[in-house]
XYZ file of C-alpha atoms in Angstrom:
592
model
C 0.000 0.000 0.000
C 0.897 3.650 -0.061
C 0.052 6.710 2.026
C 1.073 10.121 0.742
C 0.708 13.576 2.256
C 1.363 16.996 0.728
C 1.498 20.316 2.551
C 1.659 23.992 1.779
C 2.653 26.305 4.618
C 2.661 30.048 5.207
C 3.859 30.794 8.726
C 2.865 34.300 9.794
C 4.940 34.620 12.932
C 7.130 37.590 13.696
C 8.410 37.294 17.238
C 8.419 40.519 19.278
C 6.732 42.380 16.412
C 5.304 44.911 18.878
C 8.561 45.376 20.785
C 9.419 43.795 24.136
C 11.011 45.751 26.980
C 12.321 44.037 30.112
C 13.349 45.920 33.238
C 15.820 44.287 35.611
C 13.682 45.172 38.618
C 11.158 47.661 39.956
C 13.922 50.121 40.811
C 14.962 50.427 37.146
C 11.334 50.855 36.110
C 10.807 53.589 38.678
C 13.989 55.366 37.585
C 12.852 55.347 33.967
C 9.415 56.660 34.970
C 10.854 59.437 37.122
C 13.416 60.523 34.517
C 10.843 60.343 31.729
C 8.339 62.472 33.620
C 11.065 64.978 34.455
C 12.336 65.026 30.868
C 15.819 64.010 32.011
C 16.314 60.584 30.388
C 20.026 59.748 30.380
C 21.164 58.428 26.952
C 24.158 56.766 28.622
C 22.142 54.843 31.226
C 20.824 51.297 30.662
C 17.240 51.554 31.886
C 16.236 48.259 30.274
C 17.674 44.849 30.981
C 16.658 43.648 27.521
C 15.004 44.972 24.372
C 13.668 42.728 21.610
C 12.054 43.626 18.305
C 11.335 41.658 15.136
C 10.125 42.823 11.748
C 9.863 41.772 8.122
C 12.167 43.647 5.757
C 9.606 45.275 3.473
C 12.313 46.181 0.946
C 12.887 42.450 0.420
C 9.476 40.900 1.036
C 7.230 43.719 -0.157
C 4.962 42.960 2.792
C 5.479 44.074 6.411
C 3.364 41.062 7.459
C 5.353 38.614 5.381
C 4.646 34.911 5.839
C 7.412 32.332 5.423
C 6.083 30.103 2.594
C 7.209 26.600 1.676
C 5.767 23.313 0.427
C 6.557 19.789 1.541
C 5.320 16.245 1.323
C 5.864 12.778 2.674
C 5.518 9.625 0.598
C 4.870 6.339 2.357
C 5.027 2.822 0.920
C 4.481 -0.345 2.886
C 4.161 -4.105 2.567
C 3.058 -6.567 5.242
C 2.427 -10.287 5.492
C 1.143 -12.661 8.152
C 2.371 -16.210 8.643
C 0.291 -18.680 10.648
C 3.138 -20.923 11.728
C 0.784 -23.051 13.868
C -2.900 -22.744 14.788
C -1.811 -20.849 17.912
C 1.229 -18.881 16.692
C 1.119 -15.996 14.213
C 4.039 -13.987 12.886
C 3.477 -10.609 11.223
C 6.299 -8.867 9.387
C 6.540 -5.877 7.141
C 8.553 -3.009 5.774
C 7.663 0.656 5.462
C 9.550 3.335 3.555
C 9.063 7.073 4.110
C 10.393 9.685 1.695
C 10.300 13.285 2.934
C 9.930 15.824 0.152
C 10.722 19.534 0.133
C 9.697 21.521 -2.912
C 11.270 24.807 -1.835
C 14.684 25.956 -0.651
C 15.365 28.649 1.969
C 16.866 31.870 0.634
C 20.640 32.009 0.257
C 22.359 34.539 2.494
C 25.649 34.908 0.639
C 27.361 36.879 3.375
C 26.464 34.376 6.052
C 27.293 31.358 3.880
C 30.790 32.711 3.249
C 31.264 33.469 6.937
C 30.023 30.004 7.985
C 32.384 28.376 5.493
C 35.366 30.260 6.928
C 34.369 29.147 10.423
C 34.066 25.525 9.293
C 30.492 25.183 10.503
C 29.346 23.181 7.487
C 25.972 24.945 7.243
C 24.233 27.223 4.737
C 20.961 29.116 4.896
C 19.926 27.637 1.517
C 20.495 24.013 2.485
C 17.656 21.827 1.223
C 16.758 18.823 3.328
C 17.469 15.432 1.820
C 14.797 13.157 0.345
C 16.731 10.060 1.365
C 14.312 7.182 2.080
C 13.824 6.256 5.724
C 13.296 2.526 6.226
C 11.108 1.062 8.962
C 11.244 -2.750 9.211
C 8.876 -4.346 11.723
C 8.048 -7.794 13.052
C 5.481 -8.964 15.591
C 4.077 -12.187 16.981
C 1.005 -13.506 18.804
C 1.068 -16.819 20.651
C -2.084 -18.320 22.157
C -0.176 -20.614 24.495
C -2.929 -23.182 25.172
C -4.950 -22.325 22.072
C -7.912 -21.448 24.309
C -7.480 -17.625 24.486
C -6.753 -17.858 28.206
C -3.028 -17.070 28.010
C -1.773 -14.980 25.090
C 1.798 -13.762 24.692
C 2.438 -11.054 22.108
C 5.269 -8.763 21.150
C 7.080 -6.934 18.429
C 10.132 -5.020 17.315
C 10.250 -2.261 14.755
C 11.380 1.136 13.583
C 8.871 3.988 13.481
C 9.349 7.223 11.545
C 7.540 10.314 12.772
C 6.184 13.327 10.946
C 8.285 16.239 12.152
C 6.474 19.387 13.360
C 6.904 21.500 10.252
C 6.921 24.687 12.296
C 10.502 23.741 13.198
C 11.261 23.633 9.477
C 9.542 26.977 8.876
C 12.033 28.693 11.202
C 14.777 28.080 8.651
C 12.734 29.614 5.838
C 11.944 32.713 7.919
C 15.273 33.329 9.639
C 17.812 33.456 6.834
C 18.879 36.978 7.766
C 17.351 38.307 4.541
C 13.581 38.563 4.947
C 13.489 39.248 8.683
C 15.389 41.473 11.081
C 15.557 40.722 14.773
C 17.031 42.843 17.505
C 17.814 41.312 20.871
C 19.969 43.592 22.986
C 20.887 43.387 26.669
C 21.400 46.564 28.694
C 20.811 48.899 25.718
C 21.497 52.593 26.123
C 19.687 55.474 24.492
C 16.394 53.657 23.883
C 12.956 54.993 24.784
C 9.939 52.991 25.912
C 7.625 53.269 22.882
C 4.062 52.127 23.490
C 2.911 52.411 19.878
C 3.657 49.043 18.183
C 3.802 50.799 14.808
C 6.672 53.055 15.862
C 9.163 50.461 17.116
C 11.367 51.283 14.127
C 12.490 54.396 15.987
C 14.411 52.153 18.384
C 15.385 49.678 15.674
C 16.988 52.477 13.650
C 19.194 53.317 16.637
C 20.381 49.701 16.715
C 21.007 49.283 12.992
C 24.417 50.891 13.292
C 25.437 48.278 15.853
C 26.359 44.743 14.881
C 25.371 41.390 16.236
C 21.593 41.584 16.068
C 20.589 39.018 13.458
C 19.273 35.536 14.171
C 20.041 32.823 11.635
C 18.427 29.357 11.583
C 20.080 26.518 9.663
C 19.880 22.744 9.231
C 22.680 20.314 9.906
C 23.956 18.948 6.610
C 22.632 15.426 7.283
C 19.499 16.270 9.298
C 16.879 13.483 9.300
C 13.283 13.113 10.432
C 12.759 11.588 13.865
C 12.948 7.797 14.152
C 12.480 5.437 17.086
C 13.214 1.753 17.630
C 10.408 0.179 19.672
C 10.195 -3.171 21.432
C 7.042 -4.348 23.162
C 6.057 -7.478 25.029
C 2.545 -8.115 26.313
C 0.710 -10.865 28.167
C -3.085 -11.251 28.221
C -4.484 -13.758 30.665
C -7.519 -14.617 32.767
C -7.268 -15.222 36.511
C -9.703 -14.948 39.418
C -12.479 -14.218 36.934
C -10.679 -11.059 35.792
C -9.152 -10.153 32.421
C -5.540 -9.040 32.904
C -3.209 -7.239 30.510
C 0.486 -6.682 31.209
C 2.632 -4.631 28.832
C 6.266 -3.593 28.632
C 7.388 -1.094 25.987
C 10.933 0.107 25.378
C 11.602 2.892 22.865
C 15.148 3.827 21.833
C 15.873 7.073 20.031
C 17.470 6.646 16.610
C 17.038 10.217 15.368
C 15.699 13.031 17.524
C 16.218 16.779 17.474
C 18.454 19.106 19.408
C 19.785 22.599 18.790
C 23.148 24.341 18.804
C 23.983 28.029 18.913
C 27.036 28.160 16.681
C 27.747 31.752 17.703
C 29.200 30.712 21.087
C 32.200 28.637 22.144
C 33.695 27.471 25.428
C 36.421 29.670 26.888
C 38.204 26.781 28.591
C 37.384 28.126 32.048
C 34.634 27.228 34.499
C 32.234 29.226 36.624
C 34.125 28.058 39.692
C 37.415 29.364 38.318
C 35.833 32.717 37.465
C 34.118 33.246 40.834
C 36.019 31.174 43.390
C 32.995 28.923 43.969
C 35.041 25.865 43.095
C 32.191 23.397 43.570
C 30.346 24.696 40.488
C 32.303 23.631 37.408
C 29.873 24.503 34.625
C 31.832 25.703 31.536
C 31.991 29.373 30.588
C 31.309 30.724 27.083
C 31.944 33.682 24.845
C 30.279 34.956 21.706
C 32.548 34.348 18.732
C 30.568 36.360 16.177
C 31.200 39.821 17.615
C 31.817 42.338 14.871
C 29.422 40.503 12.537
C 25.654 40.848 12.041
C 25.088 37.347 13.450
C 24.308 37.301 17.150
C 22.540 33.931 17.186
C 23.057 31.038 14.790
C 20.716 28.210 15.733
C 21.331 24.890 14.015
C 18.878 21.972 13.999
C 20.750 18.705 14.558
C 20.050 15.029 15.245
C 20.891 12.973 18.300
C 20.516 9.269 19.037
C 20.445 9.779 22.798
C 17.206 9.091 24.616
C 14.804 6.316 25.541
C 11.419 5.638 27.131
C 10.285 2.690 29.250
C 6.607 1.977 29.976
C 5.413 -0.813 32.269
C 1.681 -1.261 32.762
C -0.827 -3.648 34.298
C -4.574 -3.497 33.646
C -7.473 -5.468 35.130
C -11.006 -5.570 33.703
C -14.186 -7.237 34.937
C -17.514 -7.381 33.127
C -20.678 -8.424 34.967
C -23.807 -9.785 33.305
C -26.043 -7.275 35.089
C -24.437 -4.340 33.249
C -21.475 -3.308 35.415
C -18.024 -2.826 33.853
C -14.961 -2.225 36.035
C -11.411 -1.322 35.012
C -8.230 -0.393 36.864
C -4.690 0.122 35.588
C -1.265 1.315 36.674
C 1.527 2.629 34.427
C 5.126 3.373 35.330
C 7.139 5.513 32.920
C 10.683 6.732 32.557
C 11.334 9.029 29.613
C 14.792 10.464 28.917
C 15.776 12.950 26.224
C 18.357 15.547 25.250
C 15.842 18.174 24.148
C 12.081 17.866 24.654
C 11.249 20.257 21.807
C 8.730 22.209 23.869
C 8.692 25.306 21.654
C 7.859 26.152 18.054
C 10.801 28.590 17.898
C 14.402 27.491 17.337
C 15.845 30.039 19.755
C 13.496 28.997 22.552
C 14.186 25.294 21.999
C 17.883 26.015 22.524
C 17.630 28.788 25.100
C 15.221 27.084 27.499
C 16.703 23.600 27.380
C 18.181 23.680 30.868
C 21.626 22.200 31.409
C 24.687 22.429 33.624
C 26.966 21.474 30.741
C 27.563 22.894 27.303
C 24.128 23.981 25.951
C 25.354 22.854 22.526
C 25.989 19.376 23.945
C 23.353 18.904 26.672
C 23.334 15.888 28.921
C 20.691 13.176 28.775
C 17.966 14.140 31.230
C 14.363 13.433 32.060
C 11.855 14.517 29.436
C 9.518 17.458 30.016
C 6.711 14.942 29.426
C 7.889 12.372 31.977
C 5.046 11.246 34.276
C 6.435 8.398 36.430
C 3.179 7.139 37.933
C -0.326 7.005 36.513
C -3.366 5.220 37.968
C -6.645 4.913 36.098
C -9.925 3.348 37.162
C -13.481 3.410 35.881
C -16.897 1.984 36.699
C -19.757 2.028 34.184
C -23.259 0.760 34.791
C -25.559 0.137 31.831
C -29.258 -0.619 32.213
C -31.639 -1.347 29.347
C -35.406 -1.103 29.511
C -38.485 -0.843 27.347
C -40.374 -3.590 25.579
C -37.396 -4.342 23.325
C -34.693 -2.825 25.531
C -34.595 0.078 23.110
C -33.784 2.502 25.928
C -30.410 2.363 27.663
C -29.064 4.534 30.475
C -25.355 4.627 31.286
C -23.743 6.105 34.385
C -19.973 6.162 34.753
C -17.283 7.342 37.139
C -13.697 7.752 35.929
C -10.652 8.315 38.128
C -7.173 9.355 37.107
C -4.303 9.800 39.526
C -0.911 10.834 38.242
C 2.368 12.372 39.225
C 2.334 16.131 38.874
C 4.201 17.851 36.074
C 7.982 17.418 35.997
C 9.963 20.506 36.895
C 13.475 21.841 37.188
C 14.963 24.636 39.271
C 16.998 27.149 37.290
C 19.105 30.120 38.180
C 17.736 33.444 37.033
C 20.577 35.169 35.259
C 23.288 34.187 32.809
C 25.794 32.230 34.892
C 27.883 30.823 32.047
C 27.818 33.842 29.699
C 26.196 31.882 26.871
C 23.781 34.745 26.171
C 20.728 32.924 27.555
C 18.864 33.709 30.750
C 16.852 30.758 31.945
C 18.840 27.694 30.899
C 21.353 27.380 33.761
C 20.370 24.558 36.091
C 20.770 25.299 39.769
C 23.648 23.826 41.742
C 22.207 22.779 45.124
C 24.760 24.053 47.654
C 25.480 22.584 51.059
C 25.227 24.763 54.159
C 29.019 25.073 54.221
C 29.053 26.245 50.600
C 26.239 28.736 51.266
C 28.365 30.220 54.055
C 31.053 31.016 51.456
C 28.673 32.628 48.959
C 28.183 36.380 48.662
C 24.795 38.044 48.279
C 23.719 41.360 46.769
C 21.572 43.745 48.831
C 17.817 43.306 48.441
C 14.579 44.123 50.225
C 11.357 42.269 50.930
C 7.829 43.157 51.992
C 6.139 40.415 54.005
C 3.933 42.697 56.103
C 0.900 40.503 55.339
C 2.787 37.204 55.767
C 2.353 36.456 52.080
C 5.550 34.399 51.932
C 5.572 31.400 54.324
C 9.337 30.852 54.047
C 10.093 34.398 55.195
C 7.615 34.087 58.056
C 9.175 30.784 59.110
C 12.765 32.066 59.112
C 12.487 35.776 59.941
C 9.221 35.907 61.888
C 5.823 37.426 61.184
C 5.310 40.660 59.242
C 9.004 41.071 58.374
C 9.710 43.830 55.870
C 12.846 45.725 54.972
C 16.411 45.011 53.938
C 17.772 41.484 53.813
C 21.344 41.086 54.985
C 23.685 38.467 53.570
C 23.215 36.309 56.674
C 19.429 36.555 56.389
C 19.573 35.521 52.728
C 21.828 32.613 53.647
C 19.360 31.498 56.337
C 16.430 31.686 53.906
C 18.305 29.717 51.252
C 19.322 26.997 53.705
C 15.748 26.600 54.945
C 14.295 26.520 51.428
C 16.630 23.709 50.420
C 16.058 21.800 53.670
C 12.269 21.934 53.203
C 12.358 20.608 49.632
C 12.074 16.822 49.293
C 14.328 16.651 46.218
C 16.926 19.331 46.937
C 17.470 18.216 50.540
C 18.569 14.786 49.241
C 20.858 16.116 46.498
C 22.925 18.807 48.158
C 26.310 19.299 46.544
C 24.858 18.250 43.169
C 23.271 19.898 40.164
C 19.487 19.725 39.978
C 18.885 17.154 37.234
C 16.630 18.304 34.398
C 12.971 17.462 35.205
C 14.134 14.953 37.821
C 11.338 15.779 40.263
C 7.586 16.029 39.890
C 5.001 18.207 41.539
C 2.355 16.898 43.940
C 0.345 13.817 42.979
C -2.935 14.712 41.275
C -6.392 13.169 41.745
C -9.148 13.765 39.189
C -12.671 12.334 38.981
C -15.044 12.618 36.022
C -18.676 11.488 35.783
C -20.543 10.440 32.659
C -24.282 10.242 32.014
C -25.782 8.997 28.753
C -29.268 8.232 27.502
C -29.541 6.120 24.374
C -32.550 5.231 22.233
C -32.327 2.547 19.526
C -34.707 2.035 16.610
C -34.816 0.369 13.227
C -34.517 2.151 9.906
C -34.808 -0.035 6.816
C -34.097 -3.140 8.846
C -30.928 -1.652 10.368
C -30.599 -0.624 14.019
C -29.909 3.074 14.466
C -29.412 4.891 17.742
C -29.523 8.403 19.130
C -27.522 9.167 22.288
C -27.487 12.264 24.474
C -24.588 12.513 26.939
C -23.458 14.835 29.688
C -19.987 14.795 31.273
C -18.632 16.632 34.283
C -14.857 16.732 34.017
C -12.958 17.112 37.297
C -16.117 16.977 39.402
C -14.058 17.201 42.592
C -13.384 20.855 41.871
C -17.133 21.421 41.457
C -17.718 20.070 44.958
C -14.741 21.749 46.633
C -12.415 24.416 45.206
C -9.458 22.759 46.958
C -9.993 19.407 45.191
C -8.940 18.255 41.751
C -5.947 20.537 41.401
C -3.622 20.247 38.426
C -0.031 20.985 39.410
C 2.301 22.572 36.941
C 2.865 25.616 34.791
C 3.456 24.958 31.125
C 6.189 22.348 30.818
C 7.192 22.532 34.466
C 10.091 24.942 33.938
C 10.519 27.151 36.986
C 12.699 30.190 37.380
C 14.452 29.919 40.674
C 13.932 32.559 43.344
C 17.672 32.044 43.747
C 19.172 34.643 41.370
C 22.660 35.141 40.015
C 23.390 38.872 39.750
C 26.856 38.629 38.185
C 30.349 39.247 39.578
C 29.985 36.326 41.991
C 26.920 37.808 43.714
C 23.670 35.959 44.365
C 20.288 37.161 45.561
C 17.668 35.200 47.489
C 14.683 37.016 48.965
C 12.511 33.998 49.822
C 9.640 34.961 47.513
C 8.159 32.903 44.675
C 9.381 29.616 46.135
C 5.991 27.869 46.223
C 5.191 25.700 43.205
C 1.444 26.217 43.132
C -1.340 24.560 41.186
C -2.599 25.678 37.772
C -5.782 27.621 38.540
C -7.047 27.450 34.947
C -6.635 23.725 34.242
C -7.807 22.854 37.758
C -11.318 24.108 37.039
C -14.222 21.710 36.569
C -15.836 21.631 33.136
C -19.098 20.326 31.722
C -19.841 19.134 28.219
C -22.951 17.962 26.372
C -22.784 15.521 23.479
C -25.195 14.240 20.861
C -24.382 11.192 18.753
C -26.314 9.480 16.003
C -25.236 5.977 14.986
C -26.446 4.353 11.781
């Protein structure tokens, strides 16, 4: 057989098109406000911590709202056969071939291509992805051990090729350095806060004379679509009047994605050597493209690191009087180099937390790793009427699961790689905390909003925080955390811990009416579901824990020059108030 798909894309996405201004803190914001109101803005003072702006180059595109267009396809061909070796043993084997197609090529940036060649990067903006076939052989078996369907062993081994999210591909068509201009500047001087999104060019014009503002996205020369090798083994059996299913699945990464920023390189020194904090040996970096227009060069590469293990057990029981029961448990471990949580190349690199080289990140837990999941359901069906044409169904569904995985990061750029938010926290011991230096800061806990501050410094504390007070707060925060307290003197592993265990209940009601049309049975069903009914009954029940993909900025900040800051605020990892809400839905289904 064959399965073929063809796509045409036009990605209208211009990041920071309205201008983005970040202040380092409230003090910098207040200073800007006061100087602005007084008409005394200092052109030599850095009011902003960061300014970002993106725009389409109308001179090139002819359209200020330019969309990155490209066309692609994927051809699939497959063959499969089944061999009944014995009446109880079946072997299924097959082969699938996928051919990715790209009908367009990103624009050539001659200046960048020449520069990349001199640097030996082996990339070009106009590199067209290969249409090399990707092969996926597979084999599976099913063995009815006693040939009575009481004990069935099944399994398989095969390669699976995925369809890549094409938005990752679109980045390379948009960010060639020709059609788009991006400005991302830290501590800029001489810029004004412009509220009108249509007048951001006033600031952009001031930055055009400076270099190092462009973002370039490129493919690795031999980039391939994602592929996984999967092995599964399952056992279906009956015992104690219950139907049991046990499954084990192992998936090994063959080709997955990760990103590099080619514009940075290691200096050969470590953070510990730079600051005297010898226990933290993360490598330091420097930008190697200074004096050029290329501040960020994000390359999309392949890795074969990563795996997932799933172990599950399910029990089902069906009663003749209309009751169906089910319960299952699943244990998962999922490891990856980059979880690909963003649609933007820069974000996929910048927010992939690591304590090593961000261009060579360690294998860590996936952002989607949920170690424990419990599911259970009970449905009761009752039929009535002269021909049982009416049927009422009532169901209760439970799902318990580990909360979202999370990681603690340092706020600030500890390793000078140009990214704020990708430096994993080193969990210091008390002795190491005593050697650390802290920048002055203040806190307002007059209403006891922050439990950690109340616990350490007493009720209603407000005012300056001394170095010793910050040390005491940091020690207590680490001691109170179940993960950090067990891993002092280590780096926080990426997504190694999960938030609180979640409990969710849903209820299902359905009314069905069956009737004959032309000798065939048709049915009309009206259903009503209450999702997360616990939250309907009590606002403190049914909470979902997590925020996005579990990535948390640490309240433990790095200010630069060997100085830290810890004010004891924002340390609580709270529940998601939006996704914790109960919801109701009505359904209507006609079956014929």
